[in-house]
Amino acid sequence: MDDCIFCKIVNKEIPSTKVYEDDKVLAFKDISPEAPVHIVIVPKEHIRSTNELNENNASIVAHIFIIINKIAEEQGIKDSGYRIINNCGEHGGQTVNHIHFHLLGGRNLSWPPG
Ligand code: AMP
Ligand code: ZN
């Protein structure tokens, strides 16, 4: 997708601080962190949001959660706990229209998020 910031990060047209990469997924540090650990995990495929998930493409979500498990261990937050957030659409607070999961940890996160 030409004007998608996360596609540009995946294609290395925009720099990011990479945390994990494989053939299907890229994880990088959020540019505006809300917690000591704040990592964004994206599929390399341009899927706009959770609204576009279906039987053909949703297996990527299971893969992403397995990767999050690994990243949480590497970041030292597996035992203390963490939060995974997927914002969808305007009311969900989605600002980048390429599906992504926030991994937040390293402090006690408030609930509800507001
Ligand atoms: P959302 O509001 O769920 O769409 O989240 C988008 C996230 O992407 C925000 O937390 C931004 O801080 C983050 N973000 C935007 N541009 C970049 C970038 N160039 N590098 C890293 N993170 C970014
Ligand atoms: Zn994209």
Short mmCIF file of C-alpha atoms and ligand atoms in Angstrom, two decimals:
data_model
loop_
_atom_site.label_atom_id
_atom_site.label_comp_id
_atom_site.label_asym_id
_atom_site.label_seq_id
_atom_site.Cartn_x
_atom_site.Cartn_y
_atom_site.Cartn_z
CA MET A 1 0.00 0.00 0.00
CA ASP A 2 1.69 3.18 -1.26
CA ASP A 3 0.82 5.74 1.38
CA CYS A 4 0.65 3.43 4.41
CA ILE A 5 3.22 4.33 7.06
CA PHE A 6 3.44 0.76 8.39
CA CYS A 7 3.93 -0.66 4.86
CA LYS A 8 6.75 1.87 4.48
CA ILE A 9 8.28 0.68 7.76
CA VAL A 10 7.93 -2.96 6.61
CA ASN A 11 9.63 -2.03 3.30
CA LYS A 12 12.38 -0.09 5.17
CA GLU A 13 11.41 3.16 3.42
CA ILE A 14 10.93 4.67 6.89
CA PRO A 15 13.34 3.74 9.70
CA SER A 16 12.18 1.96 12.83
CA THR A 17 13.78 0.31 15.82
CA LYS A 18 13.22 -3.32 14.96
CA VAL A 19 12.53 -5.79 17.75
CA TYR A 20 11.60 -8.87 15.69
CA GLU A 21 11.20 -9.81 12.04
CA ASP A 22 10.29 -12.88 10.05
CA ASP A 23 8.75 -13.46 6.63
CA LYS A 24 5.24 -12.57 7.84
CA VAL A 25 5.65 -10.11 10.71
CA LEU A 26 7.60 -7.05 11.84
CA ALA A 27 7.75 -5.72 15.41
CA PHE A 28 9.25 -2.32 16.23
CA LYS A 29 9.33 0.19 19.07
CA ASP A 30 6.45 2.65 19.15
CA ILE A 31 7.69 6.16 18.33
CA SER A 32 5.57 7.62 21.13
CA PRO A 33 5.75 5.08 23.96
CA GLU A 34 3.00 4.92 26.59
CA ALA A 35 4.94 2.51 28.82
CA PRO A 36 8.56 1.43 29.40
CA VAL A 37 7.92 -1.37 26.90
CA HIS A 38 5.73 -0.32 23.96
CA ILE A 39 6.15 -2.37 20.83
CA VAL A 40 3.99 -2.41 17.71
CA ILE A 41 3.56 -5.73 15.92
CA VAL A 42 2.31 -5.70 12.32
CA PRO A 43 1.72 -8.30 9.63
CA LYS A 44 3.75 -7.59 6.48
CA GLU A 45 0.53 -7.99 4.52
CA HIS A 46 -1.51 -4.78 4.34
CA ILE A 47 -4.71 -5.65 6.21
CA ARG A 48 -6.49 -2.41 7.12
CA SER A 49 -8.02 -3.44 10.44
CA THR A 50 -9.67 -6.23 12.41
CA ASN A 51 -12.74 -5.54 10.24
CA GLU A 52 -10.85 -7.07 7.30
CA LEU A 53 -9.98 -10.34 9.03
CA ASN A 54 -11.56 -13.47 7.59
CA GLU A 55 -11.01 -17.24 7.33
CA ASN A 56 -8.31 -16.72 4.68
CA ASN A 57 -6.08 -14.20 6.43
CA ALA A 58 -6.75 -14.49 10.19
CA SER A 59 -4.10 -17.14 10.89
CA ILE A 60 -1.62 -14.25 11.03
CA VAL A 61 -3.22 -13.18 14.32
CA ALA A 62 -2.32 -16.47 16.02
CA HIS A 63 1.21 -16.13 14.67
CA ILE A 64 1.44 -12.57 16.01
CA PHE A 65 0.33 -13.69 19.49
CA ILE A 66 3.00 -16.40 19.54
CA ILE A 67 5.58 -13.75 18.55
CA ILE A 68 4.27 -11.45 21.29
CA ASN A 69 4.84 -14.27 23.77
CA LYS A 70 8.50 -14.48 22.64
CA ILE A 71 8.98 -10.70 22.67
CA ALA A 72 7.48 -10.42 26.16
CA GLU A 73 10.01 -12.96 27.41
CA GLU A 74 12.92 -11.15 25.70
CA GLN A 75 11.77 -7.81 27.11
CA GLY A 76 11.56 -9.24 30.63
CA ILE A 77 7.83 -8.58 31.09
CA LYS A 78 6.48 -12.11 30.73
CA ASP A 79 6.15 -12.74 34.46
CA SER A 80 5.15 -9.22 35.54
CA GLY A 81 2.46 -9.09 32.87
CA TYR A 82 1.56 -6.93 29.93
CA ARG A 83 -1.30 -5.71 27.77
CA ILE A 84 -2.02 -6.33 24.08
CA ILE A 85 -4.17 -3.70 22.36
CA ASN A 86 -5.73 -3.70 18.91
CA ASN A 87 -7.45 -0.42 18.09
CA CYS A 88 -10.08 -0.68 15.35
CA GLY A 89 -11.67 2.27 13.59
CA GLU A 90 -12.38 5.80 14.71
CA HIS A 91 -14.01 5.04 18.06
CA GLY A 92 -11.33 2.45 18.78
CA GLY A 93 -8.64 5.10 18.37
CA GLN A 94 -7.01 3.56 15.29
CA THR A 95 -4.78 6.16 13.64
CA VAL A 96 -2.82 3.93 11.25
CA ASN A 97 -4.98 1.89 8.90
CA HIS A 98 -2.76 -1.19 8.82
CA ILE A 99 -3.77 -3.75 11.45
CA HIS A 100 -1.37 -3.78 14.39
CA PHE A 101 -1.09 -4.90 17.98
CA HIS A 102 0.41 -2.81 20.76
CA LEU A 103 2.42 -4.67 23.40
CA LEU A 104 2.62 -2.58 26.56
CA GLY A 105 4.39 -3.42 29.78
CA GLY A 106 7.07 -2.51 32.27
CA ARG A 107 4.68 -0.66 34.60
CA ASN A 108 1.36 -1.30 36.26
CA LEU A 109 -1.19 -0.38 33.57
CA SER A 110 -4.46 1.19 34.64
CA TRP A 111 -7.81 -0.38 33.85
CA PRO A 112 -10.20 0.57 32.34
CA PRO A 113 -8.06 2.41 29.78
CA GLY A 114 -10.54 5.31 29.39
P1 AMP B 1 -3.09 3.29 16.68
O1 AMP B 1 -3.48 4.58 17.33
O2 AMP B 1 -3.59 2.07 17.36
O3 AMP B 1 -3.42 3.31 15.19
O4 AMP B 1 -1.53 3.19 16.84
C1 AMP B 1 -0.60 3.70 15.95
C2 AMP B 1 0.70 3.75 16.70
O5 AMP B 1 1.75 3.89 15.77
C3 AMP B 1 0.82 4.93 17.67
O6 AMP B 1 1.05 4.44 19.00
C4 AMP B 1 2.01 5.73 17.13
O7 AMP B 1 2.81 6.28 18.16
C5 AMP B 1 2.75 4.67 16.33
N1 AMP B 1 3.56 5.19 15.26
C6 AMP B 1 3.20 6.07 14.29
N2 AMP B 1 4.22 6.30 13.45
C7 AMP B 1 5.25 5.54 13.88
C8 AMP B 1 6.60 5.35 13.43
N3 AMP B 1 7.08 5.98 12.35
N4 AMP B 1 7.39 4.50 14.13
C9 AMP B 1 6.91 3.86 15.22
N5 AMP B 1 5.66 3.99 15.68
C10 AMP B 1 4.84 4.82 15.03
ZN ZN B 2 0.06 -1.00 5.18
#
